[in-house]
PDB file of C-alpha atoms in Angstrom:
ATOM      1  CA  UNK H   1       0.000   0.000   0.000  1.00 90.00           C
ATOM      2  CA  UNK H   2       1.833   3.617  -1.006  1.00 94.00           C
ATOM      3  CA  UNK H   3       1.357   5.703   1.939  1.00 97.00           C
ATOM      4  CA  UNK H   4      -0.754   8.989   1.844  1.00 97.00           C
ATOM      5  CA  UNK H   5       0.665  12.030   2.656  1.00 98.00           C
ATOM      6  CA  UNK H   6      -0.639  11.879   6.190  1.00 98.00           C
ATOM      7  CA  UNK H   7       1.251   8.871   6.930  1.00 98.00           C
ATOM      8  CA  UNK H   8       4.493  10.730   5.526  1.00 98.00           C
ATOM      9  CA  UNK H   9       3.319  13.785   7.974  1.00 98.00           C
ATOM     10  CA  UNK H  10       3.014  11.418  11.062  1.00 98.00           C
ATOM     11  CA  UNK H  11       6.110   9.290  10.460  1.00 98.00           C
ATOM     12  CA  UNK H  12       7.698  12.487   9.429  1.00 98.00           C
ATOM     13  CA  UNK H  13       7.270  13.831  12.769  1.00 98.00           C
ATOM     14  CA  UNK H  14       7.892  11.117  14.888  1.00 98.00           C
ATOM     15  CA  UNK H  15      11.429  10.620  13.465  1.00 98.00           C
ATOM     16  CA  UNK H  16      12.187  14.267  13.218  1.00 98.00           C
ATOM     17  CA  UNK H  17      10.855  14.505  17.063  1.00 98.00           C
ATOM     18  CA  UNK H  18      13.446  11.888  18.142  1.00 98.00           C
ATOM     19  CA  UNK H  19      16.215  13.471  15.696  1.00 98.00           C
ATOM     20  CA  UNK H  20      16.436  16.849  17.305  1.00 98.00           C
ATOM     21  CA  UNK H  21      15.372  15.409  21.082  1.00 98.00           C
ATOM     22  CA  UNK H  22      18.765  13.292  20.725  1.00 98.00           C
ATOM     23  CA  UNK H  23      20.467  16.682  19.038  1.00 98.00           C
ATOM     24  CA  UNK H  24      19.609  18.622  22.245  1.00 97.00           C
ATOM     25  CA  UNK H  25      20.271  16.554  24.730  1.00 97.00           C
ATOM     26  CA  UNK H  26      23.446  15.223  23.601  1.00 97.00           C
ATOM     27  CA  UNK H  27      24.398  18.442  22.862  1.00 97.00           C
ATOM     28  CA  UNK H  28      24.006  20.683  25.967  1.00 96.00           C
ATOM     29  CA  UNK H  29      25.630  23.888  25.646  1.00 95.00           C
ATOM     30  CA  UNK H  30      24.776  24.713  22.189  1.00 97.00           C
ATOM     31  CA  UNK H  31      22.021  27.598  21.520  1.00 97.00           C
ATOM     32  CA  UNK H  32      20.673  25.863  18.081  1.00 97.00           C
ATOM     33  CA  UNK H  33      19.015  28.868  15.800  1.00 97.00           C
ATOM     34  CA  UNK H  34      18.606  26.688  12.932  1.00 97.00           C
ATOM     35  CA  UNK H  35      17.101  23.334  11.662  1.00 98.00           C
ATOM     36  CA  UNK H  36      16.376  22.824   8.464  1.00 98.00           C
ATOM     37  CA  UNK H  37      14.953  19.512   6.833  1.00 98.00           C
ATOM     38  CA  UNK H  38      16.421  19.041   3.111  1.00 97.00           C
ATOM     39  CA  UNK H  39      15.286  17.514  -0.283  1.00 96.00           C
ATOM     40  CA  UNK H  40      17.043  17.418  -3.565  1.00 94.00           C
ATOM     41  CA  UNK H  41      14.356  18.469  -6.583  1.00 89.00           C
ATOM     42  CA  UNK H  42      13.005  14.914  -6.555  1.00 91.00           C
ATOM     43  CA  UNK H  43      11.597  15.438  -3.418  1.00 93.00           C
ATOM     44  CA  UNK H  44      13.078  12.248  -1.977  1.00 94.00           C
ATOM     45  CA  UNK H  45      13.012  11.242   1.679  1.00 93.00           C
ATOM     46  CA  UNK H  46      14.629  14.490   3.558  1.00 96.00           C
ATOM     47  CA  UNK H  47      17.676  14.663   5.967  1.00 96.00           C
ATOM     48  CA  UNK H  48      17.725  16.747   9.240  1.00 97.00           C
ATOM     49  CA  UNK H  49      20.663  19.329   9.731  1.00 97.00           C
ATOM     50  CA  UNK H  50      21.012  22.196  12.327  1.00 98.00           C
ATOM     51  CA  UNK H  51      23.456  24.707  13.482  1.00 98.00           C
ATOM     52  CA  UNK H  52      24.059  26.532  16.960  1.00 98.00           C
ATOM     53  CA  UNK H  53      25.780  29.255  17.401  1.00 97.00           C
ATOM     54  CA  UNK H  54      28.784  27.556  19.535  1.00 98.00           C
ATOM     55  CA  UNK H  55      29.654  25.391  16.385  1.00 98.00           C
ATOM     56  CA  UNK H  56      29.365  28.736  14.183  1.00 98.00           C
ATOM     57  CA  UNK H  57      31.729  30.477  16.383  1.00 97.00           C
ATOM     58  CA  UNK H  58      34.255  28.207  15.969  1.00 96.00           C
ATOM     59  CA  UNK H  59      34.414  28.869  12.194  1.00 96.00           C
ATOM     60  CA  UNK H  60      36.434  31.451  10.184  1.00 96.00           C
ATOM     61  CA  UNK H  61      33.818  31.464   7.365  1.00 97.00           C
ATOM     62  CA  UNK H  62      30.909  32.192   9.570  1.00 95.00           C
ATOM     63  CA  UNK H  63      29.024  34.222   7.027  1.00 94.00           C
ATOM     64  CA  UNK H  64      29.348  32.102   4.604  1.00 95.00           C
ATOM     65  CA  UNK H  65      28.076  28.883   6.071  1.00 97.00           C
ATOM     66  CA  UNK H  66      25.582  30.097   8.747  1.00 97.00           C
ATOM     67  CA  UNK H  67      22.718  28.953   6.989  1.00 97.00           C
ATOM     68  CA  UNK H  68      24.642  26.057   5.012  1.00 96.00           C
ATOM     69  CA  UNK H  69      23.006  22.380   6.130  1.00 95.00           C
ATOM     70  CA  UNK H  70      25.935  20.621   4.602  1.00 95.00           C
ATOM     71  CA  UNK H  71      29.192  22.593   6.219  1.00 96.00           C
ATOM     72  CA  UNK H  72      27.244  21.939  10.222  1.00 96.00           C
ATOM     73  CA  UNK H  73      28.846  19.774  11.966  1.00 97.00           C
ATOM     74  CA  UNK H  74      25.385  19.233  12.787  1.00 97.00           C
ATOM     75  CA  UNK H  75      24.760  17.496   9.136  1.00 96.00           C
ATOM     76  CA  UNK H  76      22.596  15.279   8.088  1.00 92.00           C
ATOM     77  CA  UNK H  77      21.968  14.132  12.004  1.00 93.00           C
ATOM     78  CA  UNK H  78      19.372  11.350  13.154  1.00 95.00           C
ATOM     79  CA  UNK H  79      19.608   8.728  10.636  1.00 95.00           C
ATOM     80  CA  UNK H  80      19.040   5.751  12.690  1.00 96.00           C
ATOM     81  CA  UNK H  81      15.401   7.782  12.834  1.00 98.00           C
ATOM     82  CA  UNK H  82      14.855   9.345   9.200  1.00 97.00           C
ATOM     83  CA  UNK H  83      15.866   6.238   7.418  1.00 96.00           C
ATOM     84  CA  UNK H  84      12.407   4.447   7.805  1.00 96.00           C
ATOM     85  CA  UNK H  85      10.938   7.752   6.512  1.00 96.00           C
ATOM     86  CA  UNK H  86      13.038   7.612   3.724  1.00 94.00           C
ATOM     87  CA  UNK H  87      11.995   4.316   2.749  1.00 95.00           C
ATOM     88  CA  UNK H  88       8.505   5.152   2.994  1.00 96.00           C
ATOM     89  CA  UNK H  89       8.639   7.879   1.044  1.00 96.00           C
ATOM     90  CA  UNK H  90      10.548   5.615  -1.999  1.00 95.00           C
ATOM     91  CA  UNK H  91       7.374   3.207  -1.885  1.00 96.00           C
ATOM     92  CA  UNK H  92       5.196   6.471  -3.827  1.00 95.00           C
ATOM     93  CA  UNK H  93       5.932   7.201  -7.242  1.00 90.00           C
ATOM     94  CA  UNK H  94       9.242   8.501  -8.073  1.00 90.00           C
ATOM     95  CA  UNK H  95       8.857  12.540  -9.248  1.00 90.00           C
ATOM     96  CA  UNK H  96      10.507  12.680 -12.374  1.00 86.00           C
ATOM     97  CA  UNK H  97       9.029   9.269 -13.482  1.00 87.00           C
ATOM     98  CA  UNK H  98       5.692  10.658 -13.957  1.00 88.00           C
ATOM     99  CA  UNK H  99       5.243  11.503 -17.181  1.00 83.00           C
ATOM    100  CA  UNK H 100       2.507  13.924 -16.633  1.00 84.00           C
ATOM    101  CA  UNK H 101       3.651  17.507 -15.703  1.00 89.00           C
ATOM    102  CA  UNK H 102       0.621  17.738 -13.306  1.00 92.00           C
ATOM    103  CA  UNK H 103       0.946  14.120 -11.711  1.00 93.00           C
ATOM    104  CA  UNK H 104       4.685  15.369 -11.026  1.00 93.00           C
ATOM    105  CA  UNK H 105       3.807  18.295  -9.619  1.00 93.00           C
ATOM    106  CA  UNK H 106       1.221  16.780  -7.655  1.00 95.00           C
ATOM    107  CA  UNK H 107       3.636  14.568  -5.904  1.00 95.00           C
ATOM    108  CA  UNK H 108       6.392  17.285  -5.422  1.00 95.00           C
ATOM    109  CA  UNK H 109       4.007  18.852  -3.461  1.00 96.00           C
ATOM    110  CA  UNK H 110       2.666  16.352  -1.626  1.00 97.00           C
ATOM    111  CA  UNK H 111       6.108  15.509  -0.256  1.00 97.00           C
ATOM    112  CA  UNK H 112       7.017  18.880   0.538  1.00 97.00           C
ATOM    113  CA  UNK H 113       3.826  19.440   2.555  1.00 98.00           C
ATOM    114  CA  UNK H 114       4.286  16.581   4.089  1.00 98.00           C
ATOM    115  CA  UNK H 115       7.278  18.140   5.056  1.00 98.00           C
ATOM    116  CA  UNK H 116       6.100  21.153   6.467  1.00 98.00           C
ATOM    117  CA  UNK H 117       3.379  19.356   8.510  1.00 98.00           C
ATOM    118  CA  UNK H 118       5.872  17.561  10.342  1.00 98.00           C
ATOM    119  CA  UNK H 119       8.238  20.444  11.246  1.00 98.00           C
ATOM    120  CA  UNK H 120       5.264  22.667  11.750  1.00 98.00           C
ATOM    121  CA  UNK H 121       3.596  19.892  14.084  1.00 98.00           C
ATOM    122  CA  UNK H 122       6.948  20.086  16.317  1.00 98.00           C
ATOM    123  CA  UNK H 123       6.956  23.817  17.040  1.00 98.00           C
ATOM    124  CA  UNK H 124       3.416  23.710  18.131  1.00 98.00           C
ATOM    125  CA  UNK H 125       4.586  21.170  20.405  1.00 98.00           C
ATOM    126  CA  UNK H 126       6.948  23.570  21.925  1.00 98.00           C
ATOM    127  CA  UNK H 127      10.073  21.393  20.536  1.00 98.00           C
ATOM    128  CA  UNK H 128      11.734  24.495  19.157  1.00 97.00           C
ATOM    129  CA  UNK H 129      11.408  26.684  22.159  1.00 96.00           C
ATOM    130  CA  UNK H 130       8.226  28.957  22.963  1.00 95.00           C
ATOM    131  CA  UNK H 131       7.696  32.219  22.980  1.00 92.00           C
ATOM    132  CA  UNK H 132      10.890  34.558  22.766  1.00 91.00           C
ATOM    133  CA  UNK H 133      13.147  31.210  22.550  1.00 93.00           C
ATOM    134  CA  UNK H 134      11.270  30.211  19.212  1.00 95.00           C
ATOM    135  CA  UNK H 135      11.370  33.198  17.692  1.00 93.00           C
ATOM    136  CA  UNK H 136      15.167  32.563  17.903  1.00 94.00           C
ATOM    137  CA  UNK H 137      15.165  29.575  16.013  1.00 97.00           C
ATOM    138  CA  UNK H 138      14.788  29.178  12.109  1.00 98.00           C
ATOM    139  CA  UNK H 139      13.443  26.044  11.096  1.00 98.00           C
ATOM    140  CA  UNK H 140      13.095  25.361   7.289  1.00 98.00           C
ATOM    141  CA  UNK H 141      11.963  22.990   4.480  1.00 98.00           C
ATOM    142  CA  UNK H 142      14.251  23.224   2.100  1.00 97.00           C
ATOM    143  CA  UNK H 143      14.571  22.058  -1.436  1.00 96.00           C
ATOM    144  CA  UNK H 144      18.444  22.221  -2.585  1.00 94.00           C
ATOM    145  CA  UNK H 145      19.490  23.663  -3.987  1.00 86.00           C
ATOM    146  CA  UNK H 146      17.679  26.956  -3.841  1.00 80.00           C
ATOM    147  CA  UNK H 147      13.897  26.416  -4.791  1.00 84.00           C
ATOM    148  CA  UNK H 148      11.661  29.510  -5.311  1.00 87.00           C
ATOM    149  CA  UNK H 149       9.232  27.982  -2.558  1.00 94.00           C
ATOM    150  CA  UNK H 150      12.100  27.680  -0.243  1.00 97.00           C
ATOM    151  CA  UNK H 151      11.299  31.470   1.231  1.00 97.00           C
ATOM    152  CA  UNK H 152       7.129  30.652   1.117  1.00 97.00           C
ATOM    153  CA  UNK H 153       7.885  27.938   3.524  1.00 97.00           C
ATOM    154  CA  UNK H 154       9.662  29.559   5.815  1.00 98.00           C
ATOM    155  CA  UNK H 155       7.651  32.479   6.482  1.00 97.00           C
ATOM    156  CA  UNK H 156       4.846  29.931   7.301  1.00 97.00           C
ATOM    157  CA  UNK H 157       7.275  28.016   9.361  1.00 98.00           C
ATOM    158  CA  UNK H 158       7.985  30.902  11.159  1.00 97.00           C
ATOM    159  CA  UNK H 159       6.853  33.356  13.601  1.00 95.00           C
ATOM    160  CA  UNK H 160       8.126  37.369  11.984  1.00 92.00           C
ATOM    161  CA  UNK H 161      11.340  38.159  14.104  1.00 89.00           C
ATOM    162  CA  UNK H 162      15.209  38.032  13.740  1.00 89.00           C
ATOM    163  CA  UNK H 163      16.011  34.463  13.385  1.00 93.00           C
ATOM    164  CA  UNK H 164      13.067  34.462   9.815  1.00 95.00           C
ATOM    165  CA  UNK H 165      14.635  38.116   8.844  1.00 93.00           C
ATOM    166  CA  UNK H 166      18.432  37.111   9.272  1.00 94.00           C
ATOM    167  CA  UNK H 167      17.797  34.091   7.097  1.00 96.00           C
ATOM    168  CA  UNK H 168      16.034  36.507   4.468  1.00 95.00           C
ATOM    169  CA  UNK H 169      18.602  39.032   3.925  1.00 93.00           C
ATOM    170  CA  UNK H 170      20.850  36.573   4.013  1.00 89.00           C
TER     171      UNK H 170
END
């Protein structure tokens, strides 16, 4: 049976729940202000990545990677939890396999709300920090590399305040 998108959402969140619970607490000390879950354009299976600003302060190129998932040391994190996502989200059609523009697109989608249902699941939860704490924090879904939607996603993943507008005029 392919799952639906709602059984992408819930696995979604369950894995990305234990992913950053394990990030925090094995990583006390670090202020994390960003968390991003990545696709390539086929929209497969995502990986987590975050960065805090201890781990940024120890870099040279700080302005150059501070919104980078792949130079964290905090990259592609939680595996032994997103891997079973992954492979659910390989059972549905592949993207660019569809031969139909609109079945394509359909799916694209799909995944990428799926996607933002999870992460947006996690800061009602309070996982990212309430209040003044969240507004700290950027989380994204992000299609990589950059994807026009990228920005549309994020302002709906986010509450208006300087972690969102750092990340935009960045």
């Amino acid at each position: 049976m392919i799952p639906t998108e709602a059984d992408l959402a819930d696995a979604l969140t369950t894995a990305a729940r234990a992913a950053v619970t394990d990030l925090f607490r094995d990583n006390l000390g670090h202020t994390f202000y960003f968390v991003t879950l990545t696709t390539p354009g086929e929209a497969f299976g995502p990986a987590l990545s975050a960065w805090s600003h201890e781990a940024l302060a120890q870099r040279t190129d700080a302005d150059e990677v501070r919104y980078s998932y792949a130079d964290s040391p905090f990259s592609i994190l939680g595996e032994q939890h997103l891997k079973p996502v992954r492979d659910l989200f390989a059972t549905r059609p592949e993207v660019f396999d569809l031969v139909d523009d609109d079945e394509a697109d359909a799916e694209f989608d799909l995944r990428l709300r799926a996607m933002e249902t999870a992460l947006r699941r996690l800061a009602d939860e309070g996982l990212f920090g309430v209040g003044e704490a969240r507004a700290g924090v950027l989380i994204l879904v992000e299609v990589v590399p950059d994807d026009e939607e990228n920005i549309a996603r994020a302002r709906r993943l986010n509450p208006p305040g300087p972690a969102l507008e750092a990340w935009l005029s960045s």
